[in-house]
CSV table of C-alpha atoms in Angstrom, one decimal:
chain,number,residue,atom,x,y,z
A,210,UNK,CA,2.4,-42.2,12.9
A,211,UNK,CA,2.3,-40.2,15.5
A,212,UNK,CA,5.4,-38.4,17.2
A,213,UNK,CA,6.5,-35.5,19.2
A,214,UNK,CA,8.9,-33.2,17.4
A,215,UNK,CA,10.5,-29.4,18.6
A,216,UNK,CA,9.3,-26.2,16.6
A,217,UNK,CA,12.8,-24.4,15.7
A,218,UNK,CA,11.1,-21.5,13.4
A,219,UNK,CA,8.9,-20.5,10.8
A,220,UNK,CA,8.3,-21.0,7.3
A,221,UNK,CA,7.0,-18.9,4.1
A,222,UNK,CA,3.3,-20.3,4.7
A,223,UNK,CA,3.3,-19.5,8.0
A,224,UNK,CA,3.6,-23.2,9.7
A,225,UNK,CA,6.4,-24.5,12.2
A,226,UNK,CA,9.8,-25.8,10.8
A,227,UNK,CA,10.9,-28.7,13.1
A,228,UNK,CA,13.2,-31.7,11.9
A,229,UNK,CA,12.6,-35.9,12.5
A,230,UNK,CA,15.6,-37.9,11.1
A,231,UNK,CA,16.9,-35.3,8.8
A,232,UNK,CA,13.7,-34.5,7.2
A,233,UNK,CA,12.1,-31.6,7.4
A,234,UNK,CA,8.4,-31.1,9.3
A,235,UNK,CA,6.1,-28.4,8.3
A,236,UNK,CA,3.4,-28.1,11.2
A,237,UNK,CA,0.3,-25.0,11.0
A,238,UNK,CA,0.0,-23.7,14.0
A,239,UNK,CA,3.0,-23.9,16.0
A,240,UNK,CA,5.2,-21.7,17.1
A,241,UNK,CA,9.2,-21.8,17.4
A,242,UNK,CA,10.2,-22.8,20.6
A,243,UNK,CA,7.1,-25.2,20.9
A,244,UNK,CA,7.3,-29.0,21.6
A,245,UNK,CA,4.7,-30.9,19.8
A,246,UNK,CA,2.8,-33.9,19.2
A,247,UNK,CA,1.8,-34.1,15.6
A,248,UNK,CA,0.8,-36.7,12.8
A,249,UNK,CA,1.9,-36.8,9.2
A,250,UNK,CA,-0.7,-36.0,6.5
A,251,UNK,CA,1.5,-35.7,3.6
A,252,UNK,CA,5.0,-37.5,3.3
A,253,UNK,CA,7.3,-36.3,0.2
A,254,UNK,CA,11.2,-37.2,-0.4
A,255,UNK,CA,12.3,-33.8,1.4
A,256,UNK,CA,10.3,-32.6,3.6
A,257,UNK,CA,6.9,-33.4,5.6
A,258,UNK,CA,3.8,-32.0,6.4
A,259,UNK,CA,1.8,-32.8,9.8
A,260,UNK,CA,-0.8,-31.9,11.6
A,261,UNK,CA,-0.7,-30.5,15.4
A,262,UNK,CA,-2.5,-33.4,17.4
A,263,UNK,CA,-0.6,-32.2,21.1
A,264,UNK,CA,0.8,-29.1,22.4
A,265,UNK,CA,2.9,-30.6,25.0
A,266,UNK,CA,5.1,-27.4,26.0
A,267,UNK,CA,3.7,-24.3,24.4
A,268,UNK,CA,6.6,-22.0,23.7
A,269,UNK,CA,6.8,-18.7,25.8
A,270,UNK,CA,6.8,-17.0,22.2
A,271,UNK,CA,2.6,-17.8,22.1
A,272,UNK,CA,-0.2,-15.8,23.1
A,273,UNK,CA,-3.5,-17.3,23.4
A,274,UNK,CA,-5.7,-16.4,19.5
A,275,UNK,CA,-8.0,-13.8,20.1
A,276,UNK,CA,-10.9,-15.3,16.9
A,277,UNK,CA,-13.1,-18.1,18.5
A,278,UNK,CA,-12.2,-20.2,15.1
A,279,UNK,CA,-8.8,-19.7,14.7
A,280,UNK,CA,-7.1,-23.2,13.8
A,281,UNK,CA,-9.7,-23.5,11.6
A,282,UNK,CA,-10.5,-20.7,9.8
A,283,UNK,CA,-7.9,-20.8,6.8
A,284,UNK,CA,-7.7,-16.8,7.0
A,285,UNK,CA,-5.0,-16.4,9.7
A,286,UNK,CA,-2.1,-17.9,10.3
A,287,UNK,CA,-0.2,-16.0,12.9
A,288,UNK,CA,-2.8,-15.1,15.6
A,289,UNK,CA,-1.1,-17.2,18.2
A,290,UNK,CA,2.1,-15.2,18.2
A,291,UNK,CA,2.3,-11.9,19.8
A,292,UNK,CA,2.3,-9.3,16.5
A,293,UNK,CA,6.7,-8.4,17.5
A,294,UNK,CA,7.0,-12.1,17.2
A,295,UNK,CA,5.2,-12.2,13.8
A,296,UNK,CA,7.5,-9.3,12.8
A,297,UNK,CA,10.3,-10.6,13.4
A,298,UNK,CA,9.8,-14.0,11.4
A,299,UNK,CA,8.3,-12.0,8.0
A,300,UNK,CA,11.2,-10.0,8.2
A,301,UNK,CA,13.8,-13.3,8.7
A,302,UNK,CA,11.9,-14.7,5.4
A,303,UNK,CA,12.1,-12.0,3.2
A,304,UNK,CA,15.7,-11.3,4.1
A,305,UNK,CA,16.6,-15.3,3.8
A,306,UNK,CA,14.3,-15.4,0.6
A,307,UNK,CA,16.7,-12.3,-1.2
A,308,UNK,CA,19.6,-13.9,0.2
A,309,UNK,CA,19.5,-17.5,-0.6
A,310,UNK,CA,17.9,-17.0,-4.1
A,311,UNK,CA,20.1,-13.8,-5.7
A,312,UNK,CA,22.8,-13.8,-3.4
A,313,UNK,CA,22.7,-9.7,-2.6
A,314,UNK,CA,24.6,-8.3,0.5
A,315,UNK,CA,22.6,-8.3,3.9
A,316,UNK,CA,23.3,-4.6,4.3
A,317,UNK,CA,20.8,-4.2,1.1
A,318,UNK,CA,18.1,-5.4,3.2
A,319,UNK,CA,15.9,-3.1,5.5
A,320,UNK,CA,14.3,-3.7,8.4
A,321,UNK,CA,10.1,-4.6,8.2
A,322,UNK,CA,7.8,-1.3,8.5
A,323,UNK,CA,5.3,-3.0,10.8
A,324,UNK,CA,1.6,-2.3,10.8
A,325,UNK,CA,0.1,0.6,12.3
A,326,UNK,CA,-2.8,-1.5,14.0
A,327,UNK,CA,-2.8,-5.4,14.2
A,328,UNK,CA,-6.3,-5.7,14.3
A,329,UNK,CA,-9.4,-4.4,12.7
A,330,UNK,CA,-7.6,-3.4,9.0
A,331,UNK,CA,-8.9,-5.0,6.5
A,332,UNK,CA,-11.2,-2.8,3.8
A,333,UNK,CA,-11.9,-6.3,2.2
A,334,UNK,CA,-13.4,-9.2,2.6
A,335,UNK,CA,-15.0,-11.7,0.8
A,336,UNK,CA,-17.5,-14.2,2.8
A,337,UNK,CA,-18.5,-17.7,1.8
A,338,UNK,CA,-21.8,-19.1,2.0
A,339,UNK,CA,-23.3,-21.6,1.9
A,340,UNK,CA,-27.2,-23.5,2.9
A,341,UNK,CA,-26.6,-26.6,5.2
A,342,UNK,CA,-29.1,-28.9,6.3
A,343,UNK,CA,-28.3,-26.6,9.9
A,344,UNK,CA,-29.1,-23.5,8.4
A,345,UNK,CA,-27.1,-20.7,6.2
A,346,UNK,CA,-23.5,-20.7,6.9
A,347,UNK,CA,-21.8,-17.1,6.0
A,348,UNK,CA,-18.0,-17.1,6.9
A,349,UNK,CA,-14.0,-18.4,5.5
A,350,UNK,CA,-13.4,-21.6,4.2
A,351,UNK,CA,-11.9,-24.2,6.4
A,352,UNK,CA,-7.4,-24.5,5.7
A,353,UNK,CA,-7.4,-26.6,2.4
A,354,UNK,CA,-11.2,-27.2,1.6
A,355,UNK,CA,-14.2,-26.0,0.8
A,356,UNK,CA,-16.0,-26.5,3.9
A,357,UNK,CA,-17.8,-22.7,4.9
A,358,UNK,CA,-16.6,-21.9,8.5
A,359,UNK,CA,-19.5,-19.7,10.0
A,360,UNK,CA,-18.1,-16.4,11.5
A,361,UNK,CA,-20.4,-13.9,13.4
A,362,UNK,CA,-17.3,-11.3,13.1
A,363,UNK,CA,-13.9,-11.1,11.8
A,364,UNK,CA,-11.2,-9.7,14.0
A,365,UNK,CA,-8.8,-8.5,11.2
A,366,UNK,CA,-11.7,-6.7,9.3
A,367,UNK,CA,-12.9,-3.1,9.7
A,368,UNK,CA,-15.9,-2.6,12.0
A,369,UNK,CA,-18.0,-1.3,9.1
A,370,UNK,CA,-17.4,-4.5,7.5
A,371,UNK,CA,-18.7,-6.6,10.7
A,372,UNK,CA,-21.3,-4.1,10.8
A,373,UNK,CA,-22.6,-4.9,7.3
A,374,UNK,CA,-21.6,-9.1,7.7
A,375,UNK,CA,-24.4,-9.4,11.1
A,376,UNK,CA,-26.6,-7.7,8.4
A,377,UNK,CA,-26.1,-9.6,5.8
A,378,UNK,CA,-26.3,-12.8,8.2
A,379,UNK,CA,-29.4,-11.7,9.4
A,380,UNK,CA,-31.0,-11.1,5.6
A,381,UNK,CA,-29.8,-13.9,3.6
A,382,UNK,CA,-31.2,-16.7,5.6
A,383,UNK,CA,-34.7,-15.6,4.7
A,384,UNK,CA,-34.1,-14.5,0.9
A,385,UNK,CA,-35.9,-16.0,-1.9
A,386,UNK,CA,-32.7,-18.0,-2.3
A,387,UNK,CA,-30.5,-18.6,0.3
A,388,UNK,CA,-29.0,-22.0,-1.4
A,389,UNK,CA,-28.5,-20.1,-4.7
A,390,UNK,CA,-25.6,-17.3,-2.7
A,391,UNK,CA,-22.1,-18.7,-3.0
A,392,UNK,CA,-20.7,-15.6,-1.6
A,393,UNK,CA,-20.5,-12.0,-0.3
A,394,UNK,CA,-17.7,-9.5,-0.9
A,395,UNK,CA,-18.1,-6.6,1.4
A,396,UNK,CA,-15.6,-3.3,0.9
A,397,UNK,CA,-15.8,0.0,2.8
A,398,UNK,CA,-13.9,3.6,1.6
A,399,UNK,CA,-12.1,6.3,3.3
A,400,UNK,CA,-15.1,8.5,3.4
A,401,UNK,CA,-17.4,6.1,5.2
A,402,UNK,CA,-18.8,4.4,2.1
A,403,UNK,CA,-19.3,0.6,2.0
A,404,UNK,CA,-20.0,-1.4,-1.1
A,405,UNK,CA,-21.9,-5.4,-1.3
A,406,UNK,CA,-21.1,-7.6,-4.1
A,407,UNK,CA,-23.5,-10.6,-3.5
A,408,UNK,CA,-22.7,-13.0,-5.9
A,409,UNK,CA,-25.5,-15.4,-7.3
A,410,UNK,CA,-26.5,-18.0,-9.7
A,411,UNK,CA,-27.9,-17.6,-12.9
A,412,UNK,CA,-31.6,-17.1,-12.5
A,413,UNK,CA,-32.0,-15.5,-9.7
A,414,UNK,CA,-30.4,-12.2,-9.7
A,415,UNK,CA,-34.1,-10.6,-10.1
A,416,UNK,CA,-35.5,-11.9,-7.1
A,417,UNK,CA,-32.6,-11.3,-4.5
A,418,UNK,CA,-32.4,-7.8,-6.2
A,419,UNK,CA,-36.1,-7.1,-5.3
A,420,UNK,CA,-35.4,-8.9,-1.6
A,421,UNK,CA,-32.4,-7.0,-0.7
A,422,UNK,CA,-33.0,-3.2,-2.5
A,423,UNK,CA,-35.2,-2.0,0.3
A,424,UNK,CA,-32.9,-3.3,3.2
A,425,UNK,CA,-29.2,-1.9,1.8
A,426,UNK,CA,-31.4,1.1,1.4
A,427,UNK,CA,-32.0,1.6,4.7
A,428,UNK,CA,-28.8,0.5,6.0
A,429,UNK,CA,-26.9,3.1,3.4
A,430,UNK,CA,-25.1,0.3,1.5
A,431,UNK,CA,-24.3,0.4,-2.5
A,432,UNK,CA,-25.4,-2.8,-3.6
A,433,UNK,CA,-24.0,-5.2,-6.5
A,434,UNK,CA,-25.0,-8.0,-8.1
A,435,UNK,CA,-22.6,-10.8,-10.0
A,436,UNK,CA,-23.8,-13.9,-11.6
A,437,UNK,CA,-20.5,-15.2,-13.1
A,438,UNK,CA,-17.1,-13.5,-13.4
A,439,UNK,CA,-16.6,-9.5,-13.0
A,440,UNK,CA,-18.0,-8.7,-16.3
A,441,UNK,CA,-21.1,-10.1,-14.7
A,442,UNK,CA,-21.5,-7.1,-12.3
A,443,UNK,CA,-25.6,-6.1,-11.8
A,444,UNK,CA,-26.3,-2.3,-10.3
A,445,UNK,CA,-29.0,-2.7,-7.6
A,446,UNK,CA,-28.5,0.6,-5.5
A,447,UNK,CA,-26.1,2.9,-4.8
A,448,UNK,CA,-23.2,4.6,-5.6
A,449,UNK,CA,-20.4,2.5,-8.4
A,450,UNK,CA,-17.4,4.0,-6.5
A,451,UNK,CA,-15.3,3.9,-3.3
A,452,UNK,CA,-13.1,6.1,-3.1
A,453,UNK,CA,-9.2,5.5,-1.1
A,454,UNK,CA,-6.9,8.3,-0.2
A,455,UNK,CA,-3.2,7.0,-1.1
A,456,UNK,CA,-1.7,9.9,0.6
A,457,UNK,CA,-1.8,11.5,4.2
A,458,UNK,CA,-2.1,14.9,2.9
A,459,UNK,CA,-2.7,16.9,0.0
A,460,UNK,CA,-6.4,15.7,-1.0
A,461,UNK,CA,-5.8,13.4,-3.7
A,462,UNK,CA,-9.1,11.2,-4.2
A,463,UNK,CA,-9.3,7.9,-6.1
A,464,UNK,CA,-11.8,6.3,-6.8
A,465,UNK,CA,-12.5,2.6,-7.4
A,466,UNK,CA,-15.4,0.6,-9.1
A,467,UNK,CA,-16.9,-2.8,-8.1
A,468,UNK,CA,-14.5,-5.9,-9.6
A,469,UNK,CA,-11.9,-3.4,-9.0
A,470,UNK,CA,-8.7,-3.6,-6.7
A,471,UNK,CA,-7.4,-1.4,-4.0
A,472,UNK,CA,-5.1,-2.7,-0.9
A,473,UNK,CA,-7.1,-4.0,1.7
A,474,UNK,CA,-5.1,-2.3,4.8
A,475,UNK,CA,-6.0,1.2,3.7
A,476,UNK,CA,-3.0,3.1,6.4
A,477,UNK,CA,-0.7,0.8,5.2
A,478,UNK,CA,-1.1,1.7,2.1
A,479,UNK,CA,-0.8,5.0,2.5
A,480,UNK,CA,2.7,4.7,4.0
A,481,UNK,CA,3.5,2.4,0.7
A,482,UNK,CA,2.6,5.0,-1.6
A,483,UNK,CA,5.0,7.3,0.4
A,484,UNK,CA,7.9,4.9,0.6
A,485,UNK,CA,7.5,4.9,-3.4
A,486,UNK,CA,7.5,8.5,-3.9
A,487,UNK,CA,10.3,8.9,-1.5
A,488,UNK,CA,12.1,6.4,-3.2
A,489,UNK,CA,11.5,8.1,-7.0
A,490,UNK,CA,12.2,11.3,-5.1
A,491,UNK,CA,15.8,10.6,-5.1
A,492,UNK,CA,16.3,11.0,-8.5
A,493,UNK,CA,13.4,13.1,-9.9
A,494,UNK,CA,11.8,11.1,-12.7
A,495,UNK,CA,11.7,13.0,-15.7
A,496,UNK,CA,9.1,9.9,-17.3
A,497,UNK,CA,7.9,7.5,-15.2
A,498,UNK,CA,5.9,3.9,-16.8
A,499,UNK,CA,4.0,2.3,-14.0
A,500,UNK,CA,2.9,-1.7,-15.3
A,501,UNK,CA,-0.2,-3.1,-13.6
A,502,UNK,CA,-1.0,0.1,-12.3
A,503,UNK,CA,-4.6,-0.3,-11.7
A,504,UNK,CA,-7.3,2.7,-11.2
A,505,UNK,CA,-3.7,4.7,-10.5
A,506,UNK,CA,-2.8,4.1,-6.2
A,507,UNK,CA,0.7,5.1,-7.1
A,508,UNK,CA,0.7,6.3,-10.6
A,509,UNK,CA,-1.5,9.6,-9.7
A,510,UNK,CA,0.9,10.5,-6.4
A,511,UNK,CA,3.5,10.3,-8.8
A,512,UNK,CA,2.4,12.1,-11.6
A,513,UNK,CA,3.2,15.1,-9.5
A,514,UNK,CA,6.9,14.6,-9.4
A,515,UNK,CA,7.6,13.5,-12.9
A,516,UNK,CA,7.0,15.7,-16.3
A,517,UNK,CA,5.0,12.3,-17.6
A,518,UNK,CA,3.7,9.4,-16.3
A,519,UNK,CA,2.7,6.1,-18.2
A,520,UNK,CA,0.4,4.1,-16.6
A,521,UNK,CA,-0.6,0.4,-18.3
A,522,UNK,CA,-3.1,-2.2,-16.6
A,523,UNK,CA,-4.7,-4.9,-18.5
A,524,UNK,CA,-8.5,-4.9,-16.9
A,525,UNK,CA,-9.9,-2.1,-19.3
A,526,UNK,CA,-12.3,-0.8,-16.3
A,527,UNK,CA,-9.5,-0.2,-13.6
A,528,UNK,CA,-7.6,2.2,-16.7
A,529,UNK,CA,-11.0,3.8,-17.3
A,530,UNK,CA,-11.4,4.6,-13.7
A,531,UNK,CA,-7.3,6.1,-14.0
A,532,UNK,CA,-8.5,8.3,-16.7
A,533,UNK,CA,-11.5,9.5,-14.2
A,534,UNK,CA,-9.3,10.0,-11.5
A,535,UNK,CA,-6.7,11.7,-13.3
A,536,UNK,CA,-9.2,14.4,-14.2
A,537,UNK,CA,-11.0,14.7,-11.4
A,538,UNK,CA,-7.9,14.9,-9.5
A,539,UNK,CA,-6.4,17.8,-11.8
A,540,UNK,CA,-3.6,15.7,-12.8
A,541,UNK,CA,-2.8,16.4,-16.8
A,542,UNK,CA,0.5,14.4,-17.2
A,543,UNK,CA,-0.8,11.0,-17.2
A,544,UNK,CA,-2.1,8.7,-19.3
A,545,UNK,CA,-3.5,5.2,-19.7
A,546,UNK,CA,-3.5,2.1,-21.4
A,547,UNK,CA,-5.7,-0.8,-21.7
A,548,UNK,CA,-2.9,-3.4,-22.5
A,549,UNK,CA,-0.8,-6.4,-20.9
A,550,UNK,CA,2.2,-5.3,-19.2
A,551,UNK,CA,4.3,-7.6,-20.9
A,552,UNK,CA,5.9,-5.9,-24.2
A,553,UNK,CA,4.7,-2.5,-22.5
A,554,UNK,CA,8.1,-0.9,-21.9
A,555,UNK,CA,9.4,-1.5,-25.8
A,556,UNK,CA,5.9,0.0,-27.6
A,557,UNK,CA,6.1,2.8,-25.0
A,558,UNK,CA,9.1,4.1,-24.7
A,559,UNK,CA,9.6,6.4,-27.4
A,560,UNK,CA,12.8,8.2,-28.0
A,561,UNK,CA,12.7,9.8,-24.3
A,562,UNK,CA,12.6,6.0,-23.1
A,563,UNK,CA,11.9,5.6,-19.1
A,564,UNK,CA,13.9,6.7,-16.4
A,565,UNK,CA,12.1,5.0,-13.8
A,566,UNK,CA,9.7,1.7,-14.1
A,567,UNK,CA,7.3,0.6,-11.2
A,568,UNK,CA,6.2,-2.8,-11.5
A,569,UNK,CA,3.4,-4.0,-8.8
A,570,UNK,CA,2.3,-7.7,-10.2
A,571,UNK,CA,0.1,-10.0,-8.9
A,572,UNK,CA,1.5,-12.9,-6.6
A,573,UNK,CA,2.8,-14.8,-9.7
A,574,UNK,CA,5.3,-11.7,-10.3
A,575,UNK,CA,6.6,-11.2,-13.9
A,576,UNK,CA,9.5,-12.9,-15.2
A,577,UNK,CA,9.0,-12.0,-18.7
A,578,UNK,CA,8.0,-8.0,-18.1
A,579,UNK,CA,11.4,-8.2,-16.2
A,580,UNK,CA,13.5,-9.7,-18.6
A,581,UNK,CA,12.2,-6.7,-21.1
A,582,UNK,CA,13.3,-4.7,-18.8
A,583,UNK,CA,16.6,-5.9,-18.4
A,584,UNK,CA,17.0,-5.2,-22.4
A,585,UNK,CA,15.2,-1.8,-22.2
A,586,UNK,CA,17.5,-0.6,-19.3
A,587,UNK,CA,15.7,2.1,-17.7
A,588,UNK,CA,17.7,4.2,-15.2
A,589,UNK,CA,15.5,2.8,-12.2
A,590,UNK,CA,13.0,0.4,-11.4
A,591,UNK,CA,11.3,-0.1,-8.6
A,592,UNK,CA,9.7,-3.3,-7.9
A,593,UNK,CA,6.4,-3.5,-5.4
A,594,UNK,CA,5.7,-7.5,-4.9
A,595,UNK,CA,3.4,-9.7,-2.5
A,596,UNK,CA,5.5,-12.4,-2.6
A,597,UNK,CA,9.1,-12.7,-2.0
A,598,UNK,CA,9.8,-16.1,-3.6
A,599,UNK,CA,9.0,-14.9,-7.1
A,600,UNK,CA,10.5,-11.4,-6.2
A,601,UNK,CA,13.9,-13.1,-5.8
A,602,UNK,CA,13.3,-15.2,-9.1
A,603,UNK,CA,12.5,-11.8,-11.2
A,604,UNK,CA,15.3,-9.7,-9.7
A,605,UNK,CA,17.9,-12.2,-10.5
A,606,UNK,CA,18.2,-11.8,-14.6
A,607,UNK,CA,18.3,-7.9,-13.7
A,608,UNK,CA,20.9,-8.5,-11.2
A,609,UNK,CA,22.7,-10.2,-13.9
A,610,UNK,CA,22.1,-7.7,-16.7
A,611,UNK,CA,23.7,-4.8,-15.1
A,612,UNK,CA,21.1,-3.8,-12.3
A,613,UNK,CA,22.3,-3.5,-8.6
A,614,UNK,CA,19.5,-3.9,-6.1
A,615,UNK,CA,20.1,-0.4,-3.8
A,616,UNK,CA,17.7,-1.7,-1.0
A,617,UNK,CA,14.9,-4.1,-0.4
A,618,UNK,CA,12.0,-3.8,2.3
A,619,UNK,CA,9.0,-5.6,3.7
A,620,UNK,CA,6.2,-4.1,4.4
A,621,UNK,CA,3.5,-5.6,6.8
A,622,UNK,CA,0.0,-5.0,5.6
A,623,UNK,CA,-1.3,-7.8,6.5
A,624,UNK,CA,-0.9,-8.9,10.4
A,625,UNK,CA,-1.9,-11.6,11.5
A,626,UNK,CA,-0.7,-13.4,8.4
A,627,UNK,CA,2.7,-14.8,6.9
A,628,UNK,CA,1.7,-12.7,3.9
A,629,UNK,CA,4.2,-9.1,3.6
A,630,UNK,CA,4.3,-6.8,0.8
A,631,UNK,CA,7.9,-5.2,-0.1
A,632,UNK,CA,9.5,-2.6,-2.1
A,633,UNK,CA,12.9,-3.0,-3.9
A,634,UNK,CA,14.9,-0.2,-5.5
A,635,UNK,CA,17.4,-1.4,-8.3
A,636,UNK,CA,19.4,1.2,-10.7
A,637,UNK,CA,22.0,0.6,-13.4
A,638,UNK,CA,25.3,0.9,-12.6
């Protein structure tokens, strides 16, 4: 069925909200204030999800996408609407998200810290591949499949990173297996390094080395090799590390291996780190446990203001690379453990205990790191999350345990998407 519908906002996901007989209609690609004609492709009891067939009065919110693929590259969602516009709906969603879900005051909530640069961030990126009977395809996956979108550039990604992708382009086609390459993950540093992970299957990891070693030679690339999961990682050439500079002054150097994690909008993070230490400023942490910290982005800035810091990251090769950059960076009141961040707080705390927990999960958040919490009861935690949906689930058992959230604020690494990271400051009262 096909029907025409009016765009009245934005959802978590990034598509238009619109309603058709009291049901709501979730619809990629449309802006609030559009009028649409659109088709369902999935019907549930509550709520509906369509497809944009007609844009029968764009909105004067819009501006036209600047990617030649956008609509069907599954990598943006927000490209149509000027970046103001796209601050102003993360910001509505966070603040709705906080306030439906644990029912805090609005005058807890911040305003977003928007992006330095819309365009041309990302540090990151991972390209599919994939040999069609048209040729090799290098590029994003298509919005909810598997089907390889070829991209000769990426307008979010750095231009080192488009540099090395019409490289790469150029090289895999004629390799000794082009069919055999599932994907390429390309990273560049804050010093000008930049880092291929070409992924293959089994069997022909040899081959591809010897194909590829003279040409990331000449182009001044490390090169990597991975034939399953991270543990997997081959050395072809070049340097292990990248190395990030969380903070705008002061010269503090961290470095990073391949299968390792850094935040892929290297400014923004930079301003992160120093909302964070601004925010454990206020009380000067005496001991200071940071859980999925990582190869240390916010546990080594800290270190400096606290007499001890605990760091505690469950991928034993980010913690060995904290250890690394602790020393290299000076920095002799840290330390490190290889170890789940669930029961952390309780075998760590000692007699001292914590006066300040920072907790940066993965999307999924951490429910049961923050119901120990709520029973250890440090002085202050601050909470760094990716998504505010299972944010506002963890912070409500420490809201009810005695916690008060002090303030909550996005933070937009990510334009051109509905994704925001935030930081929330909570304290006993």
């Amino acid at each position: 069925m096909i029907f025409e519908l009016s765009i009245a906002g934005l959802a978590y996901g990034g598509n238009g909200v619109g309603r058709l007989d009291g049901k709501t209609i979730f619809v990629p690609y449309a802006a609030p204030g559009d009028r649409v004609r659109c088709r369902i492709v999935r019907d549930k009891k509550r709520y509906a999800e369509a497809e944009l067939v007609e844009l029968i009065e764009p909105s004067d919110r819009r501006r036209p996408p600047v990617c030649p693929v956008f609509g069907q590259c599954g990598g943006c969602q927000w490209q149509h609407l000027p970046y103001a516009e796209q601050g102003v709906w993360k910001e509505r969603i966070f603040h709705d998200s906080l306030l439906r879900q644990t029912g805090v005051g609005a005058e807890r909530l911040q305003p977003l810290l928007a992006a330095a640069g819309e365009w041309g961030y990302r540090s990151r990126v991972q390209f599919k591949c994939r040999q069609t009977e048209q040729g090799f395809v290098m590029g994003f996956y298509r919005r909810g499949s598997h089907y390889v979108i070829d991209v000769a550039s990426c307008v979010i990604a750095a231009e080192p990173i488009n540099e090395a992708l019409a490289r790469f382009r150029s090289w895999l086609p004629g390799s000794p297996c082009p069919e055999r390459i599932p994907q390429v993950d390309l990273a560049r540093d804050d010093e000008g390094r930049l880092r291929a992970v070409v992924h293959v299957l089994p069997g022909s990891e040899r081959v591809l080395a010897d194909y590829l070693r003279p040409r990331v030679l000449e182009a001044g690339y490390a090169l990597f090799l991975q034939v399953g999961r991270k543990d997997t990682l081959l050395p072809v050439i070049g340097p292990e590390d990248l190395v990030i500079h969380p903070l705008d002054h002061g010269g503090l150097r961290l470095a990073y291996g391949p299968g390792g994690f850094a935040q892929v909008n290297l400014d923004m993070n930079r301003r992160l780190v120093a909302l964070v230490l601004a925010a454990a400023g206020e009380g000067r942490p005496r001991r200071v446990l940071d859980l999925c910290c990582g190869m240390g982005n916010f546990s080594l800035p800290l270190a400096a203001m606290a007499a001890e810091l605990v760091g505690v990251e469950n991928y034993p090769p980010a913690i060995a690379k904290a250890r690394e950059n602790a020393v290299a960076n000076g920095i002799g009141n840290a330390c490190f453990h290889a170890r789940t961040a669930e029961g952390a707080c309780r075998a760590l705390t000692g007699e001292a205990g914590f006066d300040l927990v920072l907790l940066d999960p993965p999307r999924t958040g951490a429910y049961e790191v923050v119901r120990e919490l709520a029973t250890e009861r440090p002085a202050r935690i601050l909470y760094v999350s990716c998504d505010p949906q299972t944010l506002a689930r963890d912070l409500v058992p420490l809201l009810h345990q005695g916690y008060e959230l002090q303030w909550s604020r996005p933070v937009d690494l990510f334009p051109q998407t509905f994704h925001a990271e935030s930081l929330t400051l909570l304290a006993l009262k």
